[in-house]
Amino acid sequence: MAKEYTLEQIASQVRRDIVRMVTKASSGHPGGSLSSTDILTWLFFKEMNVTPETWNRAGKNLDQFFLSAGHMTPVYYSVLARRGYFPVEELNTFRRFGTRLQGHPCVEKGLPGVNQAAGSLGQGLSVALGAALGKKLNGDPRRVFCLIGDGESEEGQIWEAALMAAHHQADNLVAITDWNHKQIDGDTEDVAGLGDLSEKWRAFGWETIVAAGHDFKAIEKAFADAREKGGKGKPVMLLFQTEMGHGVDFMAGTHKWHGKNPSPEQCEAAMAQLPETLGDF
Amino acid sequence: MKEYINTGNKDTRSGFGAGLAELGRTNPKVVALTADLKGSLKMDEFAAEHPERYFECGIAEANMIGMAAGLAIDGYIPFAGTFANFASARVYDQIRQSVCYSRTNVKIAASHAGVTLGEDGATHQTLEDLGMMRMLPEMVVLSPCDYNQTKAATLAAAAYEGPVYLRFGRPAVPNFTPADAPFEIGKAIQLEEGKDLTILATGHLVWEAILATQALEKQGLSVDLFNIATIKPLDEKAILQSAEKTGRVVCAEEHMIAGGLGEAVAGLLARKSRKPAQMRFVAVNDVFGQSGTPAELLKAYGLDADHIVAAATSF
């Protein structure tokens, strides 16, 4: 699939999936999903060494991914399905009773690709750090990736993990911030002034890279930089400048679509802006 | 009544340390984490022998629980240790989501539980942890009574696949269980057989319950006495059989009444017993602890042998 379609085409389909999933479920979080679509598309289709068909949780000698911002399930599930972890048709069951595609990711339903439950924010980076140290202990040369939100970075546990990842020299850990500057109640700067996240992470002892998050050339370069900076004693933080709701004009750039589903008419309007490429679920 | 020989007072936390050290030598998958309490948790031996498998996490307990979950995902058996209050209340949501709901094979080593922590006072004396941990799906809750049993429980926790909360304490208390007794998770240990009343005790109060049983025997009462070293899953069969036999149940624990062993037993009897039973609770009743010696505090909060005797003769 990755060979047949361009990243832009895959991302367009993922965005269609996101909007259709939350419309169908009459709930869910499209805003952050749309802002991190291009990052996760790159990660799962280009960057990570993974074997979706034979996925197992321990992931030895494979790259591992942890979603810390658990509400971003629409993009997470779409990318996993499109990458071949489970049937694309299963996206129809998002948030339905009995589904493996719970509102926030979980382990107990056994959805392939999901390593850890997330939803209560701030916990995933610590888990990813533990997994990264486990890989070192295992003599496993692969990396551990973790996606966090900028709003999520208001959680104290994120900074506990930041401190300890540097202390333990987890240079096989690559954290990614979806820096869309929005959270449920408004702009991050109005809710809880995060300031210069890049400076903060650097001060905590991390290598930091800031890049545009909706440009695959920039994303490619940022991940190449991360590879270059990794393995040298410091964890790496990639901060992608993104736009909440990116790709759908009436959702873009506002916090109002963080956790709101569109009406069927709004969904149609969104579909008109996002070409169907891989085939709808 | 049997004779119970105290082979010398020892702290249960040292039993944990000895168990962890043994695991370090026998199981390469066991790793240990602590939040700046290596010495207090008696993890020095493991840390010295296996520095690569020992992770100092600093005073950042939430992150420690997450790190333990990540190590478990990669196939390790992590023991994350700190004081019981910080191993439960402070990190409840981390244990809930990253450990239990995520089904990670994490062992929470919770030391200095209860009022017998002593002089540090109420900020450190958790009396709520058993209740919190009992409520979590997937969680196994162990509360061994002495050094030997805490060591055995540590080995059993490592052998069990799934989250375990292992509660132990600070003070030196009588060490009387057999050194070679394996720890069976979920099994109540019957110490005495009797017909007049049942005493179910856990943790440090098992020894107090033995002293109480000796006193009660002198008064002509025969006691069905159990060491409830597994709080969850409860040994329902043994407890129901005993309660149906005696009709009188005393529960003794270094914990709040709310959420503790006593309430767990009361719930069990209410749901499943075929005969009515009266109950008495030797536990802390809705107040915080305070500074003092362990003996002073056990007495002041109504947890010592005399109070068990008083409860047992109040039916």
Short mmCIF file of N, CA, C and O in Angstrom, two decimals, chain B residues 239-305:
data_model
loop_
_atom_site.label_atom_id
_atom_site.label_comp_id
_atom_site.label_asym_id
_atom_site.label_seq_id
_atom_site.Cartn_x
_atom_site.Cartn_y
_atom_site.Cartn_z
N ILE B 239 -13.30 -18.78 54.26
CA ILE B 239 -13.94 -17.79 55.12
C ILE B 239 -15.42 -18.12 55.32
O ILE B 239 -15.95 -18.06 56.44
N LEU B 240 -16.09 -18.51 54.25
CA LEU B 240 -17.51 -18.87 54.37
C LEU B 240 -17.69 -20.08 55.28
O LEU B 240 -18.58 -20.10 56.14
N GLN B 241 -16.85 -21.08 55.09
CA GLN B 241 -16.95 -22.29 55.92
C GLN B 241 -16.79 -21.95 57.39
O GLN B 241 -17.57 -22.42 58.24
N SER B 242 -15.80 -21.13 57.69
CA SER B 242 -15.54 -20.78 59.08
C SER B 242 -16.68 -19.94 59.65
O SER B 242 -17.15 -20.19 60.76
N ALA B 243 -17.13 -18.95 58.89
CA ALA B 243 -18.20 -18.06 59.38
C ALA B 243 -19.50 -18.84 59.58
O ALA B 243 -20.24 -18.59 60.55
N GLU B 244 -19.77 -19.77 58.70
CA GLU B 244 -21.00 -20.57 58.83
C GLU B 244 -20.89 -21.52 60.03
O GLU B 244 -21.88 -21.85 60.66
N LYS B 245 -19.65 -21.92 60.34
CA LYS B 245 -19.43 -22.80 61.48
C LYS B 245 -19.59 -22.05 62.81
O LYS B 245 -20.29 -22.50 63.72
N THR B 246 -18.97 -20.88 62.91
CA THR B 246 -18.92 -20.19 64.21
C THR B 246 -20.02 -19.12 64.36
O THR B 246 -20.43 -18.82 65.47
N GLY B 247 -20.41 -18.51 63.26
CA GLY B 247 -21.42 -17.46 63.33
C GLY B 247 -20.93 -16.15 63.93
O GLY B 247 -21.69 -15.20 64.10
N ARG B 248 -19.65 -16.10 64.24
CA ARG B 248 -19.08 -14.88 64.83
C ARG B 248 -17.71 -14.63 64.19
O ARG B 248 -16.83 -15.49 64.26
N VAL B 249 -17.54 -13.44 63.62
CA VAL B 249 -16.31 -13.17 62.88
C VAL B 249 -15.69 -11.85 63.35
O VAL B 249 -16.35 -10.81 63.32
N VAL B 250 -14.43 -11.92 63.75
CA VAL B 250 -13.66 -10.71 64.06
C VAL B 250 -12.61 -10.54 62.96
O VAL B 250 -11.88 -11.48 62.65
N CYS B 251 -12.56 -9.35 62.40
CA CYS B 251 -11.51 -9.06 61.40
C CYS B 251 -10.55 -8.04 62.00
O CYS B 251 -10.98 -7.06 62.61
N ALA B 252 -9.26 -8.27 61.83
CA ALA B 252 -8.25 -7.39 62.42
C ALA B 252 -7.24 -6.97 61.37
O ALA B 252 -6.64 -7.80 60.70
N GLU B 253 -7.08 -5.66 61.25
CA GLU B 253 -6.20 -5.15 60.19
C GLU B 253 -5.70 -3.75 60.56
O GLU B 253 -6.38 -3.01 61.27
N GLU B 254 -4.54 -3.41 60.02
CA GLU B 254 -3.97 -2.09 60.24
C GLU B 254 -4.41 -1.20 59.08
O GLU B 254 -3.63 -0.88 58.18
N HIS B 255 -5.68 -0.85 59.09
CA HIS B 255 -6.31 -0.19 57.95
C HIS B 255 -7.59 0.45 58.43
O HIS B 255 -8.10 0.12 59.50
N MET B 256 -8.13 1.36 57.65
CA MET B 256 -9.46 1.88 57.94
C MET B 256 -10.49 0.74 57.90
O MET B 256 -10.32 -0.22 57.14
N ILE B 257 -11.56 0.92 58.65
CA ILE B 257 -12.69 0.01 58.48
C ILE B 257 -13.15 0.08 57.02
O ILE B 257 -13.36 -0.95 56.37
N ALA B 258 -13.29 1.31 56.53
CA ALA B 258 -13.77 1.50 55.16
C ALA B 258 -12.80 0.87 54.17
O ALA B 258 -11.63 1.22 54.12
N GLY B 259 -13.30 -0.04 53.41
CA GLY B 259 -12.51 -0.60 52.31
C GLY B 259 -11.58 -1.73 52.67
O GLY B 259 -10.97 -2.32 51.77
N GLY B 260 -11.45 -2.06 53.93
CA GLY B 260 -10.45 -3.02 54.33
C GLY B 260 -10.91 -4.47 54.29
O GLY B 260 -11.94 -4.80 53.71
N LEU B 261 -10.10 -5.31 54.95
CA LEU B 261 -10.41 -6.74 55.01
C LEU B 261 -11.80 -6.98 55.60
O LEU B 261 -12.57 -7.80 55.08
N GLY B 262 -12.10 -6.26 56.68
CA GLY B 262 -13.39 -6.46 57.34
C GLY B 262 -14.55 -6.22 56.40
O GLY B 262 -15.50 -7.02 56.33
N GLU B 263 -14.50 -5.14 55.66
CA GLU B 263 -15.59 -4.86 54.72
C GLU B 263 -15.62 -5.87 53.58
O GLU B 263 -16.69 -6.20 53.07
N ALA B 264 -14.44 -6.32 53.18
CA ALA B 264 -14.40 -7.34 52.13
C ALA B 264 -15.10 -8.61 52.61
O ALA B 264 -15.89 -9.23 51.89
N VAL B 265 -14.82 -8.98 53.87
CA VAL B 265 -15.43 -10.19 54.44
C VAL B 265 -16.93 -9.97 54.64
O VAL B 265 -17.75 -10.84 54.33
N ALA B 266 -17.30 -8.79 55.13
CA ALA B 266 -18.73 -8.49 55.33
C ALA B 266 -19.48 -8.60 54.00
O ALA B 266 -20.59 -9.15 53.94
N GLY B 267 -18.86 -8.06 52.96
CA GLY B 267 -19.48 -8.14 51.64
C GLY B 267 -19.63 -9.59 51.18
O GLY B 267 -20.67 -9.98 50.63
N LEU B 268 -18.60 -10.37 51.43
CA LEU B 268 -18.65 -11.78 51.04
C LEU B 268 -19.77 -12.51 51.78
O LEU B 268 -20.58 -13.23 51.18
N LEU B 269 -19.84 -12.29 53.09
CA LEU B 269 -20.86 -12.99 53.89
C LEU B 269 -22.26 -12.53 53.47
O LEU B 269 -23.18 -13.34 53.39
N ALA B 270 -22.42 -11.24 53.22
CA ALA B 270 -23.73 -10.73 52.81
C ALA B 270 -24.16 -11.35 51.48
O ALA B 270 -25.33 -11.66 51.28
N ARG B 271 -23.21 -11.54 50.60
CA ARG B 271 -23.55 -12.05 49.27
C ARG B 271 -23.72 -13.56 49.25
O ARG B 271 -24.57 -14.08 48.54
N LYS B 272 -22.90 -14.29 50.02
CA LYS B 272 -22.83 -15.73 49.79
C LYS B 272 -23.08 -16.63 51.00
O LYS B 272 -23.27 -17.83 50.82
N SER B 273 -23.06 -16.08 52.20
CA SER B 273 -23.22 -16.95 53.36
C SER B 273 -24.65 -17.48 53.45
O SER B 273 -25.60 -16.76 53.18
N ARG B 274 -24.77 -18.74 53.83
CA ARG B 274 -26.10 -19.34 53.97
C ARG B 274 -26.62 -19.22 55.40
O ARG B 274 -27.71 -19.64 55.72
N LYS B 275 -25.78 -18.68 56.28
CA LYS B 275 -26.19 -18.51 57.67
C LYS B 275 -25.84 -17.10 58.11
O LYS B 275 -24.83 -16.54 57.67
N PRO B 276 -26.61 -16.53 59.02
CA PRO B 276 -26.24 -15.20 59.52
C PRO B 276 -24.98 -15.28 60.37
O PRO B 276 -24.73 -16.30 61.04
N ALA B 277 -24.20 -14.22 60.33
CA ALA B 277 -23.01 -14.15 61.18
C ALA B 277 -22.91 -12.76 61.76
O ALA B 277 -23.24 -11.77 61.09
N GLN B 278 -22.47 -12.66 62.99
CA GLN B 278 -22.18 -11.35 63.59
C GLN B 278 -20.72 -11.01 63.29
O GLN B 278 -19.89 -11.90 63.20
N MET B 279 -20.45 -9.71 63.19
CA MET B 279 -19.06 -9.31 62.89
C MET B 279 -18.60 -8.20 63.81
O MET B 279 -19.39 -7.39 64.28
N ARG B 280 -17.31 -8.18 64.07
CA ARG B 280 -16.66 -7.06 64.76
C ARG B 280 -15.41 -6.68 63.95
O ARG B 280 -14.75 -7.54 63.37
N PHE B 281 -15.13 -5.39 63.96
CA PHE B 281 -14.02 -4.86 63.16
C PHE B 281 -12.95 -4.29 64.08
O PHE B 281 -13.20 -3.32 64.79
N VAL B 282 -11.78 -4.89 64.05
CA VAL B 282 -10.62 -4.29 64.72
C VAL B 282 -9.84 -3.57 63.62
O VAL B 282 -9.11 -4.18 62.84
N ALA B 283 -10.06 -2.28 63.53
CA ALA B 283 -9.50 -1.47 62.44
C ALA B 283 -9.64 -0.01 62.84
O ALA B 283 -10.26 0.30 63.86
N VAL B 284 -9.09 0.87 62.04
CA VAL B 284 -9.13 2.30 62.36
C VAL B 284 -10.45 2.88 61.84
O VAL B 284 -10.86 2.59 60.72
N ASN B 285 -11.09 3.66 62.70
CA ASN B 285 -12.44 4.11 62.37
C ASN B 285 -12.45 5.58 61.94
O ASN B 285 -12.74 6.46 62.73
N ASP B 286 -12.13 5.83 60.68
CA ASP B 286 -12.37 7.13 60.07
C ASP B 286 -11.59 8.29 60.69
O ASP B 286 -12.10 9.40 60.78
N VAL B 287 -10.38 8.00 61.15
CA VAL B 287 -9.50 9.08 61.63
C VAL B 287 -8.10 8.87 61.07
O VAL B 287 -7.75 7.77 60.65
N PHE B 288 -7.32 9.94 61.05
CA PHE B 288 -5.92 9.83 60.63
C PHE B 288 -5.06 9.36 61.80
O PHE B 288 -5.45 9.51 62.96
N GLY B 289 -3.88 8.86 61.47
CA GLY B 289 -2.93 8.46 62.50
C GLY B 289 -2.20 9.66 63.07
O GLY B 289 -2.61 10.81 62.89
N GLN B 290 -1.09 9.39 63.79
CA GLN B 290 -0.27 10.46 64.35
C GLN B 290 1.10 9.89 64.72
O GLN B 290 1.32 8.68 64.64
N SER B 291 2.00 10.75 65.15
CA SER B 291 3.34 10.29 65.56
C SER B 291 3.27 9.48 66.84
O SER B 291 2.42 9.72 67.69
N GLY B 292 4.20 8.54 66.94
CA GLY B 292 4.27 7.71 68.14
C GLY B 292 5.05 6.45 67.83
O GLY B 292 5.46 6.24 66.69
N THR B 293 5.27 5.64 68.87
CA THR B 293 5.91 4.35 68.60
C THR B 293 4.85 3.40 68.06
O THR B 293 3.65 3.57 68.32
N PRO B 294 5.29 2.36 67.32
CA PRO B 294 4.31 1.40 66.80
C PRO B 294 3.41 0.84 67.90
O PRO B 294 2.19 0.76 67.73
N ALA B 295 4.00 0.48 69.04
CA ALA B 295 3.20 -0.11 70.12
C ALA B 295 2.19 0.89 70.66
O ALA B 295 1.02 0.55 70.89
N GLU B 296 2.65 2.12 70.85
CA GLU B 296 1.71 3.17 71.33
C GLU B 296 0.55 3.34 70.36
O GLU B 296 -0.61 3.48 70.76
N LEU B 297 0.88 3.34 69.08
CA LEU B 297 -0.14 3.61 68.07
C LEU B 297 -1.11 2.45 67.92
O LEU B 297 -2.32 2.65 67.78
N LEU B 298 -0.58 1.22 67.97
CA LEU B 298 -1.48 0.05 67.90
C LEU B 298 -2.49 0.10 69.04
O LEU B 298 -3.67 -0.19 68.86
N LYS B 299 -2.01 0.49 70.21
CA LYS B 299 -2.89 0.57 71.38
C LYS B 299 -3.89 1.72 71.22
O LYS B 299 -5.10 1.54 71.38
N ALA B 300 -3.34 2.89 70.84
CA ALA B 300 -4.19 4.08 70.77
C ALA B 300 -5.30 3.93 69.72
O ALA B 300 -6.39 4.46 69.89
N TYR B 301 -5.00 3.24 68.65
CA TYR B 301 -5.99 3.11 67.57
C TYR B 301 -6.78 1.80 67.66
O TYR B 301 -7.50 1.44 66.73
N GLY B 302 -6.62 1.12 68.79
CA GLY B 302 -7.46 -0.06 69.04
C GLY B 302 -7.12 -1.26 68.19
O GLY B 302 -8.03 -1.98 67.75
N LEU B 303 -5.83 -1.48 67.95
CA LEU B 303 -5.44 -2.53 67.02
C LEU B 303 -4.63 -3.66 67.67
O LEU B 303 -4.25 -4.60 66.99
N ASP B 304 -4.36 -3.57 68.96
CA ASP B 304 -3.49 -4.59 69.56
C ASP B 304 -4.28 -5.79 70.07
O ASP B 304 -5.51 -5.85 69.95
N ALA B 305 -3.54 -6.74 70.64
CA ALA B 305 -4.16 -8.00 71.07
C ALA B 305 -5.30 -7.76 72.05
O ALA B 305 -6.34 -8.42 71.98
#
